[in-house]
Amino acid sequence: MDEYLSYLARPADIGGRQAKNRLSTLPMEANDSEPDGSPSEITIERYRRLSAGGWGVVYVEALASCERGRCRPRQLMLSKRNLDSFKRLSDAIRAASDTPPFIIYQINHGGRYALRPLVSYHSEILDPTWDMPEGGATASTAELDEAADATAETVKLCASAGADAADLKCCHGYLAAELFRPSNNRDDKYGGSLENRLRFMDALISAGAEAARDDGLIFGSRISIQEKFPGGIGSSGPDGTAFDFSGVAPLLERLKAAGAAFVCETMGVPYYNPETTRPQAGRPGLETALAEHHGMAGWVKSFNPAFAVIGAGYTSLKAGCVERAAKNIIAGDVDIIGFGRQSFADPDTAVKLLSGDAARVKWCAACGKNNCSTLLRAKAPAGCVVHDRAYRAELKKIQRGK
Ligand SMILES: Cc1cc2nc3c(=O)[nH]c(=O)nc-3n(C[C@H](O)[C@H](O)[C@H](O)COP(=O)(O)O)c2cc1C
């Protein structure tokens, strides 16, 4: 086996359990659930294919924690009522491979990006990024209490649903991330001081720690380490612009103290600065964006070497991803290499790469303005429009205005 590839083929430890190799899907919402949020046959088939595709980690997309936190009409939603349907999903993932992947469920509350927006505070930067009522009411303390309780309860369901791990999502501008941001100027217990801004995440971290103790659940968090706008996560204060470690370190400190096993690196708020979250092949500035992603992962790793760090920013490298990933692993900057759009483009990427069949990988074409995300924004089922005819047809429907 090629030397670089051999680094990706090695198992990785996540909280004492093993992922069979270093290749992970990244969570990719596809808006194809049953109306009640249960996985549909299409959802199950998507994940079955990823498992058969040889990934060491199958990272299940954002699962809404409650109806109020749902961002798309067919976003998956996990609750006590449909727990069995998620057990079937986990079973299907395991059954699709002789050496099953490590399974992570990502738990989310959509906040301002939910179908019925729950806006924590108004922001000149973010308010124009979504179709929400201008100057509308901000969430009451009781609404945030309810959202925190629902999300914490959903975290506690993950082990019974068959996941190895839960991701306490704190990224991309959704509720937990919005509240943690230094510019959150609410004047109740969810805003202002660091203590208050972390109250929502604290509830999720406590739930993760409880489920770890009672059910053996592993937990971690996907974090926008740097949002890249004034007062965003990773800035020094409400108006801070430059990246400042102190803007994100307190969250990592709490995760570490509670026994979290992994952190998945991401950046930005895709509704505001999409190319920060999804570096785009062929665009000027690509190398800078990649250096930032990979540098952020390295920073998290050096903050706590015991975290299994899942990195992003590899899809846009196409065939060059293997060498870059191996170099980052060798440098100790990352443990597991995550692929978002590439896992849509070719669910068999991992097995093809690891069997030395890179020539047959169908690479993400970084088409248009990322047509998979165009589908999602239009609330259509999302997938790869270049390599899968069904999603191409969905895109055409949108383009025809249907
Ligand atoms: C259609 C689509 C859906 C996504 N859904 C999620 C999601 O559910 N949770 C999440 O954390 N990130 C989500 N992302 C972001 C990806 O996980 C990933 O961070 C991003 O695409 C950059 O990685 P890549 O360059 O490998 O694609 C989504 C991105 C796209 C394009």
GROMACS .gro file of N, CA and C in nm, residues 318 342 345-346 348-353 357-364 387:
model
   57
  318LYS      N    1  -0.979   1.691  -0.388
  318LYS     CA    2  -0.997   1.575  -0.478
  318LYS      C    3  -0.887   1.472  -0.453
  342GLN      N    4  -1.792   1.511  -0.064
  342GLN     CA    5  -1.737   1.393  -0.131
  342GLN      C    6  -1.815   1.266  -0.094
  345ALA      N    7  -2.094   1.270  -0.327
  345ALA     CA    8  -2.052   1.245  -0.466
  345ALA      C    9  -2.023   1.098  -0.489
  346ASP      N   10  -1.959   1.033  -0.393
  346ASP     CA   11  -1.927   0.891  -0.410
  346ASP      C   12  -1.924   0.823  -0.274
  348ASP      N   13  -1.875   0.538  -0.205
  348ASP     CA   14  -1.771   0.433  -0.201
  348ASP      C   15  -1.629   0.491  -0.197
  349THR      N   16  -1.616   0.620  -0.172
  349THR     CA   17  -1.483   0.683  -0.173
  349THR      C   18  -1.384   0.606  -0.084
  350ALA      N   19  -1.425   0.573   0.037
  350ALA     CA   20  -1.328   0.513   0.132
  350ALA      C   21  -1.278   0.379   0.080
  351VAL      N   22  -1.372   0.293   0.040
  351VAL     CA   23  -1.329   0.160  -0.003
  351VAL      C   24  -1.243   0.169  -0.130
  352LYS      N   25  -1.277   0.262  -0.218
  352LYS     CA   26  -1.197   0.277  -0.341
  352LYS      C   27  -1.056   0.326  -0.307
  353LEU      N   28  -1.047   0.429  -0.222
  353LEU     CA   29  -0.914   0.480  -0.187
  353LEU      C   30  -0.831   0.373  -0.118
  357ASP      N   31  -0.782   0.200  -0.550
  357ASP     CA   32  -0.858   0.220  -0.672
  357ASP      C   33  -0.901   0.367  -0.685
  358ALA      N   34  -0.808   0.457  -0.652
  358ALA     CA   35  -0.842   0.600  -0.653
  358ALA      C   36  -0.888   0.646  -0.790
  359ALA      N   37  -0.841   0.581  -0.894
  359ALA     CA   38  -0.877   0.622  -1.030
  359ALA      C   39  -1.027   0.611  -1.054
  360ARG      N   40  -1.096   0.526  -0.975
  360ARG     CA   41  -1.240   0.509  -0.998
  360ARG      C   42  -1.326   0.596  -0.905
  361VAL      N   43  -1.262   0.677  -0.819
  361VAL     CA   44  -1.342   0.763  -0.730
  361VAL      C   45  -1.411   0.871  -0.815
  362LYS      N   46  -1.541   0.890  -0.789
  362LYS     CA   47  -1.612   1.000  -0.855
  362LYS      C   48  -1.597   1.122  -0.764
  363TRP      N   49  -1.513   1.215  -0.807
  363TRP     CA   50  -1.482   1.329  -0.719
  363TRP      C   51  -1.592   1.433  -0.722
  364CYS      N   52  -1.610   1.499  -0.610
  364CYS     CA   53  -1.704   1.612  -0.602
  364CYS      C   54  -1.658   1.718  -0.702
  387HIS      N   55  -2.345   1.323  -0.997
  387HIS     CA   56  -2.328   1.178  -1.009
  387HIS      C   57  -2.456   1.099  -0.984
   0.00000   0.00000   0.00000
